[in-house]
Coordinates of C-alpha atoms and ligand atoms in Angstrom, one line a residue:
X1 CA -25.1 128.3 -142.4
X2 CA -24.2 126.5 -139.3
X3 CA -27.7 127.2 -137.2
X4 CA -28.6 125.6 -134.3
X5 CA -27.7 121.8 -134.1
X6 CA -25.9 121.8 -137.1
X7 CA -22.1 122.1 -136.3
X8 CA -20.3 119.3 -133.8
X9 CA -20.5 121.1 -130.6
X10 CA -23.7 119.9 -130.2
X11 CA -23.4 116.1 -128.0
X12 CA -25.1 113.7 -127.9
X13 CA -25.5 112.1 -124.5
X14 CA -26.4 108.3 -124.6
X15 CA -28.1 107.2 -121.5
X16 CA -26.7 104.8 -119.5
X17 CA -29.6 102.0 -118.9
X18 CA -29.8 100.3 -115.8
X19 CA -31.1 97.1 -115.3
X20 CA -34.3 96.3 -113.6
X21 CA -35.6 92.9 -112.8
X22 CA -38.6 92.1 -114.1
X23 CA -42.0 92.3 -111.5
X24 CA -44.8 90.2 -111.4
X25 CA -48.6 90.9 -110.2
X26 CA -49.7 88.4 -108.0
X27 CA -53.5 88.5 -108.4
X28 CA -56.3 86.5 -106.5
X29 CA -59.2 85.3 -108.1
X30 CA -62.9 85.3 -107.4
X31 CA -64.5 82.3 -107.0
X32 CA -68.3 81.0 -105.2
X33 CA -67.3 79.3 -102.4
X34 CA -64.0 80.7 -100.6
X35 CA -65.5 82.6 -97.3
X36 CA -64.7 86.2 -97.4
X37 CA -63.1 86.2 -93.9
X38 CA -60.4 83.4 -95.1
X39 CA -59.7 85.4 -97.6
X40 CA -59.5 88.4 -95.5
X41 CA -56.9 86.0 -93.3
X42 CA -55.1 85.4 -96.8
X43 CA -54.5 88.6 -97.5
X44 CA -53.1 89.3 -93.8
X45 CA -51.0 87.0 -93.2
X46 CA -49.3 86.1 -96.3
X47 CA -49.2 90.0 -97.6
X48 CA -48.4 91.7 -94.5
X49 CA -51.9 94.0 -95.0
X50 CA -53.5 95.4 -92.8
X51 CA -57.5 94.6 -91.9
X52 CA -58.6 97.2 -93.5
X53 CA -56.6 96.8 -96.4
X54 CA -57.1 93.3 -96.8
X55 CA -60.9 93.7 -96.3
X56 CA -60.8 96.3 -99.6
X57 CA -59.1 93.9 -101.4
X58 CA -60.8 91.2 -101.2
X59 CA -64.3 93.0 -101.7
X60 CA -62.7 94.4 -105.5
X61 CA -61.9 90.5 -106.1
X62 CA -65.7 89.6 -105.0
X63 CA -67.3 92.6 -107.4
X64 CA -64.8 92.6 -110.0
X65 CA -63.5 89.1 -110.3
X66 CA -60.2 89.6 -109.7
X67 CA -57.5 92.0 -108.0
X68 CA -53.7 92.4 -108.0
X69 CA -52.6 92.1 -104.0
X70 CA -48.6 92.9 -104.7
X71 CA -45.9 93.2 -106.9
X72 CA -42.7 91.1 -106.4
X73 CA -39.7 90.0 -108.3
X74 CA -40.1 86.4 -109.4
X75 CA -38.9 84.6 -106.6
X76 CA -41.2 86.6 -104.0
X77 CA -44.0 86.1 -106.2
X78 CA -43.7 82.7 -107.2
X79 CA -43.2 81.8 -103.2
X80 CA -46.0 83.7 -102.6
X81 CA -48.5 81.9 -104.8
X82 CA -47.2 78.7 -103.5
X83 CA -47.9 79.9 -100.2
X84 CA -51.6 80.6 -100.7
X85 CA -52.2 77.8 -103.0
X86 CA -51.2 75.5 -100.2
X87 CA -52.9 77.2 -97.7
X88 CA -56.2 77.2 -99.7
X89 CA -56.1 73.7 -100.1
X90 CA -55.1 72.6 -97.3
X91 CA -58.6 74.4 -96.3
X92 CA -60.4 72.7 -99.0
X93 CA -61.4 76.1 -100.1
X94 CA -60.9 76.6 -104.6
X95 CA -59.1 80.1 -103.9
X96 CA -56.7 80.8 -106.8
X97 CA -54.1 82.8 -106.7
X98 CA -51.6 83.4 -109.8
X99 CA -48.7 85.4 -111.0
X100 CA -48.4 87.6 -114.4
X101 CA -44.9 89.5 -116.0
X102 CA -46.1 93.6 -115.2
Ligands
NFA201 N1 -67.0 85.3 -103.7 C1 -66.7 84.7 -102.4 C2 -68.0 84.6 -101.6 O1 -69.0 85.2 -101.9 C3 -65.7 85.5 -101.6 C4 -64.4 85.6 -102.3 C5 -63.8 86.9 -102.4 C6 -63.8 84.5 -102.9 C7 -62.5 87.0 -103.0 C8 -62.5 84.6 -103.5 C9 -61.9 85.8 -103.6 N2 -68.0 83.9 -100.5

């Protein structure tokens, strides 16, 4: 009688959970038309990547269809697809660029 975990001395510690805010993928889409190097410019300057970076990513969106560039709370994200959307057509190019809950 009384073996381990049987009598009170053993506690129970409940976990304190602290809140996270949701993140969001922002993802950019393949398409047939968008040069590569705008896209490349895309990436740059509204992602803060580097050349190099930016270059990678955009050649996984070309061969796989599609690529997440960041991951931001809602606000950042939703700004950031704005951003590109805007920019892409104001370019005439059909870039797409969209957001998804991780
Ligand atoms: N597929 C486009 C092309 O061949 C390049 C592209 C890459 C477009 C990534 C959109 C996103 N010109």
């Amino acid at each position: 009688p009384g073996g381990p975990g049987s009598d009170a001395s053993v506690l129970t510690k409940t976990k304190p959970k602290t809140q996270r805010p949701p993140l969001y993928k922002v993802m950019l889409l393949n398409d047939d038309y968008t040069p590569m190097e705008f896209v490349v410019h895309v990436l740059e300057r509204f992602f803060g990547l580097s050349h190099a970076q930016s270059f990678e990513i955009m050649l996984t969106v070309h061969k796989k269809g599609l690529a997440v560039v960041g991951v931001f709370s809602y606000e950042i994200a939703e700004t950031k697809v704005a951003q590109v959307m805007d920019f892409a057509r104001r370019h005439q190019h059909p870039l797409q660029c969209t957001m998804e809950k991780e």
